[in-house]
Amino acid sequence: MRAVVTGSAGFLGSHMVDALLGDGHHVIGVDNLLTGNPRNMAHLSNEPRFQFLNQDITSPFDPGQVDLVFNMASPASPVDYAAYGIETLMVGSIGVRNVLDIAKKYSARFLHCSTSECYGDPLEHPQSETYWGNVNPIGPRSVYDESKRFAEALVMAYYRYERVDTRLVRIFNTYGPRLQASDGRVISNFLRQALDGVDLTIYGDGSQTRSFCYVSDQIDGQLRLMQSDEYTPVNIGNPEEFTILECAEAVLAITGSKSKLVFKPLPEDDPKQRCPDISKARTLLGWEPKTPLSEGLRLTIPWFKEVAEPQPHAKGRSKDDSEEAA
Ligand code: UDP
């Protein structure tokens, strides 16, 4: 089959491209390299079944006939979507619409990557797909949260009104090789800090929780969802929940680092807890994650040791430095 993957230079998109090529498909990768990195596709330069389109999906484009569409393009780390707030809102609205139109034109099956951020700072714990969330619509995270919530509404509208064969995955925190070293995410920061022997930065008192899914488990869940008939959202994440302090301790243990912990202010609207209820994925897809955090961290260390380097674009953008970052 011919598949298109938007966000193919990103962390998850590039892993999805590899999985689809591994399954024998032809893949068209699409990315405008705003937060993605061509290095994530460099190993495919001689792959005849892979084609790359340097394309911003907020402008209409036509990849030709396709059977499968994976819409994975968006700034996704809190640092990146804070730096590119308007781009994030546009890619989740106009961009998603353009990609849905491709699926409609070619009667392709369409999977959209949504997020646990749709639940905001959740008052229900763990979060099941039936929870409507607790989102600040105007706070600093709103550019991401509301773009993803709008995208879910748009995908459901294309399902209902345009009969597009859609899927929605709500992705919980995922990590692994090809994370950007400077994306500001907790696993990226902690691994880089531990390996560099500098202090691990704990935001707030470290009692907030997250649940970390290794990338191969995440991709497996998404592929199973694509093969299923389920059109309502499905959580894909690892239900093993850690406080951020426990996460820091796990990173120190696995790296053998002597780094200390340093406490920094908690970012505004930082969710206090996050843990997926994956009953739906278990029942419908026969899926559950296989990789414990310690194992996933071990598999990720070589990337941070040998490959990952801070990227110049991944920094906050304010009115004062917008020209430099644009
Ligand atoms: N965090 C932290 N230190 C860091 C980076 C993040 O304590 O260096 C915290 C952050 O405040 C949040 C959690 O770790 O509570 C996860 O942050 P991340 O940016 O990875 O993603 P989020 O789940 O908030 O979207």
mmCIF file of C-alpha atoms and ligand atoms in Angstrom:
data_model
loop_
_atom_site.group_PDB
_atom_site.id
_atom_site.type_symbol
_atom_site.label_atom_id
_atom_site.label_comp_id
_atom_site.label_asym_id
_atom_site.label_seq_id
_atom_site.Cartn_x
_atom_site.Cartn_y
_atom_site.Cartn_z
ATOM 1 C CA MET A 1 0.000 0.000 0.000
ATOM 2 C CA ARG A 2 0.981 3.674 -0.311
ATOM 3 C CA ALA A 3 1.035 5.557 2.965
ATOM 4 C CA VAL A 4 1.590 9.222 3.696
ATOM 5 C CA VAL A 5 3.065 10.274 7.040
ATOM 6 C CA THR A 6 2.964 13.964 7.927
ATOM 7 C CA GLY A 7 5.597 14.961 10.469
ATOM 8 C CA SER A 8 7.946 12.346 9.025
ATOM 9 C CA ALA A 9 11.059 14.141 10.293
ATOM 10 C CA GLY A 10 9.720 14.223 13.829
ATOM 11 C CA PHE A 11 10.250 11.808 16.686
ATOM 12 C CA LEU A 12 7.091 9.714 16.284
ATOM 13 C CA GLY A 13 6.614 10.336 12.562
ATOM 14 C CA SER A 14 10.048 9.008 11.674
ATOM 15 C CA HIS A 15 9.473 5.859 13.719
ATOM 16 C CA MET A 16 6.115 5.377 11.988
ATOM 17 C CA VAL A 17 7.826 5.698 8.576
ATOM 18 C CA ASP A 18 10.308 2.990 9.567
ATOM 19 C CA ALA A 19 7.534 0.682 10.783
ATOM 20 C CA LEU A 20 5.506 1.127 7.584
ATOM 21 C CA LEU A 21 8.555 0.521 5.374
ATOM 22 C CA GLY A 22 9.282 -2.562 7.499
ATOM 23 C CA ASP A 23 5.765 -3.805 6.709
ATOM 24 C CA GLY A 24 6.485 -3.483 2.974
ATOM 25 C CA HIS A 25 4.552 -0.289 2.235
ATOM 26 C CA HIS A 26 5.585 2.647 0.073
ATOM 27 C CA VAL A 27 5.798 5.786 2.195
ATOM 28 C CA ILE A 28 5.616 9.469 1.380
ATOM 29 C CA GLY A 29 6.997 11.504 4.266
ATOM 30 C CA VAL A 30 5.857 15.113 4.591
ATOM 31 C CA ASP A 31 7.470 17.693 6.861
ATOM 32 C CA ASN A 32 8.358 21.395 6.798
ATOM 33 C CA LEU A 33 11.243 20.812 9.249
ATOM 34 C CA LEU A 34 9.990 23.437 11.717
ATOM 35 C CA THR A 35 10.634 21.159 14.686
ATOM 36 C CA GLY A 36 11.490 17.946 12.835
ATOM 37 C CA ASN A 37 15.045 17.035 11.907
ATOM 38 C CA PRO A 38 16.140 15.601 8.524
ATOM 39 C CA ARG A 39 18.615 13.439 10.435
ATOM 40 C CA ASN A 40 15.651 11.294 11.531
ATOM 41 C CA MET A 41 15.176 10.296 7.881
ATOM 42 C CA ALA A 42 18.847 10.260 6.809
ATOM 43 C CA HIS A 43 19.021 6.450 6.907
ATOM 44 C CA LEU A 44 16.317 6.353 4.197
ATOM 45 C CA SER A 45 18.273 8.281 1.554
ATOM 46 C CA ASN A 46 18.722 5.148 -0.578
ATOM 47 C CA GLU A 47 15.321 3.637 0.179
ATOM 48 C CA PRO A 48 13.362 3.381 -3.100
ATOM 49 C CA ARG A 49 10.050 2.943 -1.273
ATOM 50 C CA PHE A 50 10.453 6.271 0.557
ATOM 51 C CA GLN A 51 9.854 9.726 -0.866
ATOM 52 C CA PHE A 52 10.142 12.991 1.068
ATOM 53 C CA LEU A 53 8.079 16.125 0.463
ATOM 54 C CA ASN A 54 9.368 19.267 2.158
ATOM 55 C CA GLN A 55 5.918 20.726 2.664
ATOM 56 C CA ASP A 56 4.014 22.763 5.220
ATOM 57 C CA ILE A 57 0.662 20.999 5.540
ATOM 58 C CA THR A 58 -1.123 24.294 6.190
ATOM 59 C CA SER A 59 -0.837 24.782 2.412
ATOM 60 C CA PRO A 60 -2.842 22.291 0.316
ATOM 61 C CA PHE A 61 -0.787 19.548 -1.358
ATOM 62 C CA ASP A 62 -1.422 16.334 -3.228
ATOM 63 C CA PRO A 63 0.796 13.280 -2.651
ATOM 64 C CA GLY A 64 -1.049 11.296 -5.325
ATOM 65 C CA GLN A 65 -3.081 8.181 -4.688
ATOM 66 C CA VAL A 66 -2.635 6.875 -1.128
ATOM 67 C CA ASP A 67 -4.322 4.151 0.924
ATOM 68 C CA LEU A 68 -3.200 5.138 4.431
ATOM 69 C CA VAL A 69 -2.760 8.598 5.941
ATOM 70 C CA PHE A 70 -0.977 9.137 9.255
ATOM 71 C CA ASN A 71 -1.327 12.757 10.393
ATOM 72 C CA MET A 72 1.542 13.230 12.837
ATOM 73 C CA ALA A 73 2.685 16.796 12.090
ATOM 74 C CA SER A 74 2.728 19.302 14.950
ATOM 75 C CA PRO A 75 5.147 20.914 17.351
ATOM 76 C CA ALA A 76 4.634 18.653 20.360
ATOM 77 C CA SER A 77 6.945 19.462 23.252
ATOM 78 C CA PRO A 78 5.936 22.278 25.617
ATOM 79 C CA VAL A 79 9.087 24.203 24.623
ATOM 80 C CA ASP A 80 8.370 23.847 20.902
ATOM 81 C CA TYR A 81 4.705 24.745 20.990
ATOM 82 C CA ALA A 82 5.444 27.717 23.221
ATOM 83 C CA ALA A 83 8.010 28.878 20.658
ATOM 84 C CA TYR A 84 5.651 28.266 17.720
ATOM 85 C CA GLY A 85 2.229 28.944 19.197
ATOM 86 C CA ILE A 86 0.475 30.262 16.095
ATOM 87 C CA GLU A 87 2.034 27.611 13.847
ATOM 88 C CA THR A 88 0.770 24.995 16.312
ATOM 89 C CA LEU A 89 -2.786 26.326 16.124
ATOM 90 C CA MET A 90 -2.660 26.465 12.324
ATOM 91 C CA VAL A 91 -1.216 22.983 11.823
ATOM 92 C CA GLY A 92 -3.909 21.536 14.091
ATOM 93 C CA SER A 93 -6.711 23.263 12.192
ATOM 94 C CA ILE A 94 -5.959 24.218 8.564
ATOM 95 C CA GLY A 95 -3.216 21.578 8.364
ATOM 96 C CA VAL A 96 -5.449 18.780 9.631
ATOM 97 C CA ARG A 97 -8.172 19.863 7.215
ATOM 98 C CA ASN A 98 -5.787 19.717 4.245
ATOM 99 C CA VAL A 99 -4.690 16.209 5.221
ATOM 100 C CA LEU A 100 -8.272 15.068 5.792
ATOM 101 C CA ASP A 101 -9.069 16.320 2.277
ATOM 102 C CA ILE A 102 -6.334 14.041 0.921
ATOM 103 C CA ALA A 103 -7.881 11.054 2.730
ATOM 104 C CA LYS A 104 -11.284 12.033 1.370
ATOM 105 C CA LYS A 105 -10.033 12.438 -2.208
ATOM 106 C CA TYR A 106 -8.355 9.026 -2.279
ATOM 107 C CA SER A 107 -10.777 7.190 0.058
ATOM 108 C CA ALA A 108 -7.792 6.488 2.295
ATOM 109 C CA ARG A 109 -7.917 5.415 5.913
ATOM 110 C CA PHE A 110 -6.841 8.306 8.154
ATOM 111 C CA LEU A 111 -5.215 8.247 11.601
ATOM 112 C CA HIS A 112 -4.769 11.483 13.531
ATOM 113 C CA CYS A 113 -2.315 11.826 16.398
ATOM 114 C CA SER A 114 -4.113 13.501 19.254
ATOM 115 C CA THR A 115 -2.878 13.811 22.807
ATOM 116 C CA SER A 116 -3.465 13.340 26.496
ATOM 117 C CA GLU A 117 -3.313 17.150 26.627
ATOM 118 C CA CYS A 118 -6.954 17.020 25.525
ATOM 119 C CA TYR A 119 -7.596 16.096 29.175
ATOM 120 C CA GLY A 120 -5.725 19.219 30.360
ATOM 121 C CA ASP A 121 -4.987 19.197 34.091
ATOM 122 C CA PRO A 122 -7.281 16.227 34.668
ATOM 123 C CA LEU A 123 -9.698 15.977 37.561
ATOM 124 C CA GLU A 124 -10.418 12.345 36.717
ATOM 125 C CA HIS A 125 -7.652 9.841 37.352
ATOM 126 C CA PRO A 126 -6.598 7.767 35.500
ATOM 127 C CA GLN A 127 -7.944 9.322 32.317
ATOM 128 C CA SER A 128 -10.301 7.274 30.188
ATOM 129 C CA GLU A 129 -11.482 8.306 26.744
ATOM 130 C CA THR A 130 -14.905 9.277 28.080
ATOM 131 C CA TYR A 131 -13.426 12.112 30.199
ATOM 132 C CA TRP A 132 -13.946 15.542 28.596
ATOM 133 C CA GLY A 133 -10.999 17.178 30.272
ATOM 134 C CA ASN A 134 -10.082 20.275 32.257
ATOM 135 C CA VAL A 135 -8.352 22.630 29.829
ATOM 136 C CA ASN A 136 -7.471 26.306 30.219
ATOM 137 C CA PRO A 137 -8.492 27.692 26.804
ATOM 138 C CA ILE A 138 -6.313 30.816 27.059
ATOM 139 C CA GLY A 139 -3.251 29.714 29.072
ATOM 140 C CA PRO A 140 0.250 29.114 27.684
ATOM 141 C CA ARG A 141 -0.542 25.486 26.822
ATOM 142 C CA SER A 142 -3.782 26.420 25.055
ATOM 143 C CA VAL A 143 -2.099 26.764 21.655
ATOM 144 C CA TYR A 144 -1.437 23.033 21.745
ATOM 145 C CA ASP A 145 -4.398 21.781 23.774
ATOM 146 C CA GLU A 146 -7.045 23.659 21.834
ATOM 147 C CA SER A 147 -5.474 22.930 18.466
ATOM 148 C CA LYS A 148 -5.585 19.234 19.330
ATOM 149 C CA ARG A 149 -9.147 19.451 20.648
ATOM 150 C CA PHE A 150 -10.257 21.331 17.531
ATOM 151 C CA ALA A 151 -8.527 18.699 15.401
ATOM 152 C CA GLU A 152 -10.466 15.937 17.156
ATOM 153 C CA ALA A 153 -13.725 17.780 16.421
ATOM 154 C CA LEU A 154 -12.671 18.242 12.779
ATOM 155 C CA VAL A 155 -11.748 14.575 12.392
ATOM 156 C CA MET A 156 -15.099 13.526 13.874
ATOM 157 C CA ALA A 157 -16.870 15.950 11.512
ATOM 158 C CA TYR A 158 -15.101 14.409 8.489
ATOM 159 C CA TYR A 159 -16.135 11.004 9.810
ATOM 160 C CA ARG A 160 -19.763 12.072 10.230
ATOM 161 C CA TYR A 161 -20.325 14.405 7.279
ATOM 162 C CA GLU A 162 -17.746 13.283 4.717
ATOM 163 C CA ARG A 163 -17.645 9.565 5.513
ATOM 164 C CA VAL A 164 -13.851 9.567 5.845
ATOM 165 C CA ASP A 165 -12.575 6.380 7.529
ATOM 166 C CA THR A 166 -10.910 8.051 10.527
ATOM 167 C CA ARG A 167 -9.018 6.983 13.657
ATOM 168 C CA LEU A 168 -7.994 9.111 16.666
ATOM 169 C CA VAL A 169 -5.145 8.174 18.971
ATOM 170 C CA ARG A 170 -4.599 10.078 22.231
ATOM 171 C CA ILE A 171 -0.871 9.805 22.827
ATOM 172 C CA PHE A 172 0.485 9.937 26.375
ATOM 173 C CA ASN A 173 4.099 10.906 27.147
ATOM 174 C CA THR A 174 6.339 8.891 24.845
ATOM 175 C CA TYR A 175 10.130 8.721 24.712
ATOM 176 C CA GLY A 176 12.958 6.958 22.935
ATOM 177 C CA PRO A 177 15.724 7.517 20.397
ATOM 178 C CA ARG A 178 15.224 10.552 18.096
ATOM 179 C CA LEU A 179 13.839 12.787 20.810
ATOM 180 C CA GLN A 180 15.365 16.218 20.324
ATOM 181 C CA ALA A 181 18.019 16.803 22.958
ATOM 182 C CA SER A 182 16.745 20.331 23.522
ATOM 183 C CA ASP A 183 12.991 19.799 23.316
ATOM 184 C CA GLY A 184 12.731 20.549 27.035
ATOM 185 C CA ARG A 185 10.805 17.382 27.790
ATOM 186 C CA VAL A 186 11.487 15.721 31.064
ATOM 187 C CA ILE A 187 13.141 12.558 29.713
ATOM 188 C CA SER A 188 15.266 14.529 27.225
ATOM 189 C CA ASN A 189 16.370 17.003 29.884
ATOM 190 C CA PHE A 190 17.067 14.402 32.592
ATOM 191 C CA LEU A 191 19.015 12.047 30.324
ATOM 192 C CA ARG A 192 21.088 14.842 28.845
ATOM 193 C CA GLN A 193 21.725 16.380 32.282
ATOM 194 C CA ALA A 194 22.619 13.014 33.854
ATOM 195 C CA LEU A 195 25.015 12.142 31.037
ATOM 196 C CA ASP A 196 26.610 15.607 31.184
ATOM 197 C CA GLY A 197 26.956 15.371 34.980
ATOM 198 C CA VAL A 198 24.974 18.560 35.601
ATOM 199 C CA ASP A 199 22.022 19.087 37.946
ATOM 200 C CA LEU A 200 18.694 17.534 37.005
ATOM 201 C CA THR A 201 16.073 20.293 36.858
ATOM 202 C CA ILE A 202 12.926 19.391 38.809
ATOM 203 C CA TYR A 203 10.056 21.778 38.095
ATOM 204 C CA GLY A 204 7.939 22.415 41.183
ATOM 205 C CA ASP A 205 8.385 19.903 44.007
ATOM 206 C CA GLY A 206 8.498 16.938 41.618
ATOM 207 C CA SER A 207 5.313 15.397 43.010
ATOM 208 C CA GLN A 208 3.434 15.787 39.703
ATOM 209 C CA THR A 209 3.064 12.525 37.814
ATOM 210 C CA ARG A 210 3.517 11.312 34.250
ATOM 211 C CA SER A 211 3.332 7.875 32.646
ATOM 212 C CA PHE A 212 6.029 7.113 30.088
ATOM 213 C CA CYS A 213 5.559 4.950 27.015
ATOM 214 C CA TYR A 214 8.515 3.630 25.023
ATOM 215 C CA VAL A 215 8.343 4.563 21.349
ATOM 216 C CA SER A 216 8.106 1.042 19.880
ATOM 217 C CA ASP A 217 5.098 0.295 22.112
ATOM 218 C CA GLN A 218 3.486 3.554 21.012
ATOM 219 C CA ILE A 219 3.942 2.812 17.296
ATOM 220 C CA ASP A 220 2.640 -0.739 17.753
ATOM 221 C CA GLY A 221 -0.519 0.617 19.422
ATOM 222 C CA GLN A 222 -1.099 3.138 16.636
ATOM 223 C CA LEU A 223 -0.669 0.532 13.901
ATOM 224 C CA ARG A 224 -3.133 -1.765 15.640
ATOM 225 C CA LEU A 225 -5.603 1.106 15.900
ATOM 226 C CA MET A 226 -5.204 1.847 12.190
ATOM 227 C CA GLN A 227 -6.032 -1.795 11.435
ATOM 228 C CA SER A 228 -9.094 -1.769 13.712
ATOM 229 C CA ASP A 229 -12.542 -0.338 12.989
ATOM 230 C CA GLU A 230 -12.539 2.039 15.964
ATOM 231 C CA TYR A 231 -13.248 5.658 15.010
ATOM 232 C CA THR A 232 -13.608 7.150 18.507
ATOM 233 C CA PRO A 233 -10.457 8.191 20.422
ATOM 234 C CA VAL A 234 -8.210 5.520 21.930
ATOM 235 C CA ASN A 235 -5.574 6.209 24.611
ATOM 236 C CA ILE A 236 -2.146 4.803 23.824
ATOM 237 C CA GLY A 237 0.314 5.156 26.677
ATOM 238 C CA ASN A 238 1.932 3.272 29.507
ATOM 239 C CA PRO A 239 -0.223 3.176 32.670
ATOM 240 C CA GLU A 240 2.809 2.834 34.955
ATOM 241 C CA GLU A 241 2.767 6.205 36.722
ATOM 242 C CA PHE A 242 5.787 7.992 38.193
ATOM 243 C CA THR A 243 6.272 11.206 40.075
ATOM 244 C CA ILE A 244 8.836 13.440 38.394
ATOM 245 C CA LEU A 245 11.128 12.824 41.383
ATOM 246 C CA GLU A 246 10.848 9.059 40.800
ATOM 247 C CA CYS A 247 11.592 9.639 37.139
ATOM 248 C CA ALA A 248 14.746 11.588 38.071
ATOM 249 C CA GLU A 249 15.820 8.763 40.391
ATOM 250 C CA ALA A 250 15.258 6.208 37.620
ATOM 251 C CA VAL A 251 17.442 8.233 35.248
ATOM 252 C CA LEU A 252 20.201 8.602 37.860
ATOM 253 C CA ALA A 253 20.093 4.866 38.595
ATOM 254 C CA ILE A 254 20.249 3.739 34.968
ATOM 255 C CA THR A 255 22.971 6.199 33.952
ATOM 256 C CA GLY A 256 24.986 5.796 37.164
ATOM 257 C CA SER A 257 25.227 9.598 37.182
ATOM 258 C CA LYS A 258 26.291 11.539 40.273
ATOM 259 C CA SER A 259 24.204 14.551 39.247
ATOM 260 C CA LYS A 260 22.211 16.319 41.945
ATOM 261 C CA LEU A 261 18.648 17.564 41.809
ATOM 262 C CA VAL A 262 17.850 21.256 41.561
ATOM 263 C CA PHE A 263 14.347 22.669 41.983
ATOM 264 C CA LYS A 264 12.941 25.241 39.525
ATOM 265 C CA PRO A 265 9.538 26.957 39.290
ATOM 266 C CA LEU A 266 6.656 24.885 37.989
ATOM 267 C CA PRO A 267 5.472 26.111 34.560
ATOM 268 C CA GLU A 268 1.948 27.610 34.449
ATOM 269 C CA ASP A 269 -0.877 25.081 33.996
ATOM 270 C CA ASP A 270 1.521 22.134 34.287
ATOM 271 C CA PRO A 271 -0.799 19.108 34.786
ATOM 272 C CA LYS A 272 -0.528 17.671 38.310
ATOM 273 C CA GLN A 273 -1.155 14.102 37.264
ATOM 274 C CA ARG A 274 -1.414 12.082 34.095
ATOM 275 C CA CYS A 275 -2.012 8.389 33.633
ATOM 276 C CA PRO A 276 -3.883 6.620 30.853
ATOM 277 C CA ASP A 277 -6.689 4.176 31.402
ATOM 278 C CA ILE A 278 -5.840 1.762 28.574
ATOM 279 C CA SER A 279 -8.782 -0.632 29.043
ATOM 280 C CA LYS A 280 -10.132 0.350 25.632
ATOM 281 C CA ALA A 281 -6.839 -0.348 23.829
ATOM 282 C CA ARG A 282 -6.452 -3.625 25.728
ATOM 283 C CA THR A 283 -9.946 -4.802 24.798
ATOM 284 C CA LEU A 284 -10.235 -3.481 21.255
ATOM 285 C CA LEU A 285 -6.672 -3.798 20.034
ATOM 286 C CA GLY A 286 -5.237 -6.518 22.270
ATOM 287 C CA TRP A 287 -2.512 -3.967 22.979
ATOM 288 C CA GLU A 288 -0.535 -3.082 26.053
ATOM 289 C CA PRO A 289 2.959 -1.661 26.479
ATOM 290 C CA LYS A 290 5.773 -4.147 27.016
ATOM 291 C CA THR A 291 8.711 -1.891 27.892
ATOM 292 C CA PRO A 292 9.229 -0.788 31.511
ATOM 293 C CA LEU A 293 10.767 2.649 32.094
ATOM 294 C CA SER A 294 14.167 1.285 33.137
ATOM 295 C CA GLU A 295 14.421 -0.774 29.933
ATOM 296 C CA GLY A 296 13.222 2.087 27.728
ATOM 297 C CA LEU A 297 15.733 4.465 29.301
ATOM 298 C CA ARG A 298 18.517 1.935 28.702
ATOM 299 C CA LEU A 299 17.506 1.733 25.034
ATOM 300 C CA THR A 300 17.420 5.536 24.747
ATOM 301 C CA ILE A 301 20.803 6.338 26.367
ATOM 302 C CA PRO A 302 22.922 5.588 23.259
ATOM 303 C CA TRP A 303 20.945 8.183 21.291
ATOM 304 C CA PHE A 304 21.640 10.874 23.864
ATOM 305 C CA LYS A 305 25.271 9.797 24.260
ATOM 306 C CA GLU A 306 26.214 9.514 20.608
ATOM 307 C CA VAL A 307 23.787 11.321 18.357
ATOM 308 C CA ALA A 308 21.500 13.909 19.854
ATOM 309 C CA GLU A 309 22.732 17.464 19.937
ATOM 310 C CA PRO A 310 20.821 20.564 20.915
ATOM 311 C CA GLN A 311 19.068 22.058 17.918
ATOM 312 C CA PRO A 312 19.240 25.787 17.328
ATOM 313 C CA HIS A 313 15.495 26.247 16.669
ATOM 314 C CA ALA A 314 14.272 24.659 19.880
ATOM 315 C CA LYS A 315 14.224 27.702 22.059
ATOM 316 C CA GLY A 316 11.534 29.994 23.301
ATOM 317 C CA ARG A 317 10.459 32.788 20.989
ATOM 318 C CA SER A 318 9.316 36.107 22.290
ATOM 319 C CA LYS A 319 8.449 39.360 20.537
ATOM 320 C CA ASP A 320 12.030 40.470 21.073
ATOM 321 C CA ASP A 321 13.792 37.588 19.343
ATOM 322 C CA SER A 322 11.136 36.580 16.830
ATOM 323 C CA GLU A 323 13.159 37.652 13.793
ATOM 324 C CA GLU A 324 16.088 35.520 14.763
ATOM 325 C CA ALA A 325 13.947 32.449 15.364
ATOM 326 C CA ALA A 326 11.582 32.870 12.390
HETATM 327 N N1 UDP B 1 9.760 18.642 33.989
HETATM 328 C C1 UDP B 1 10.734 18.761 34.982
HETATM 329 N N2 UDP B 1 12.002 19.053 34.602
HETATM 330 C C2 UDP B 1 12.365 19.230 33.300
HETATM 331 C C3 UDP B 1 11.384 19.102 32.293
HETATM 332 C C4 UDP B 1 10.090 18.813 32.680
HETATM 333 O O1 UDP B 1 10.446 18.626 36.171
HETATM 334 O O2 UDP B 1 13.541 19.487 33.044
HETATM 335 C C5 UDP B 1 8.392 18.299 34.388
HETATM 336 C C6 UDP B 1 7.315 19.212 33.807
HETATM 337 O O3 UDP B 1 7.109 20.336 34.639
HETATM 338 C C7 UDP B 1 6.129 18.273 33.784
HETATM 339 C C8 UDP B 1 6.746 16.911 33.498
HETATM 340 O O4 UDP B 1 8.107 17.017 33.868
HETATM 341 O O5 UDP B 1 5.497 18.244 35.040
HETATM 342 C C9 UDP B 1 6.632 16.468 32.070
HETATM 343 O O6 UDP B 1 7.057 17.517 31.273
HETATM 344 P P1 UDP B 1 7.260 17.384 29.701
HETATM 345 O O7 UDP B 1 7.750 18.702 29.213
HETATM 346 O O8 UDP B 1 8.083 16.183 29.387
HETATM 347 O O9 UDP B 1 5.821 17.101 29.094
HETATM 348 P P2 UDP B 1 4.308 17.339 29.543
HETATM 349 O O10 UDP B 1 3.860 16.036 30.059
HETATM 350 O O11 UDP B 1 4.239 18.410 30.600
HETATM 351 O O12 UDP B 1 3.633 17.759 28.278
#
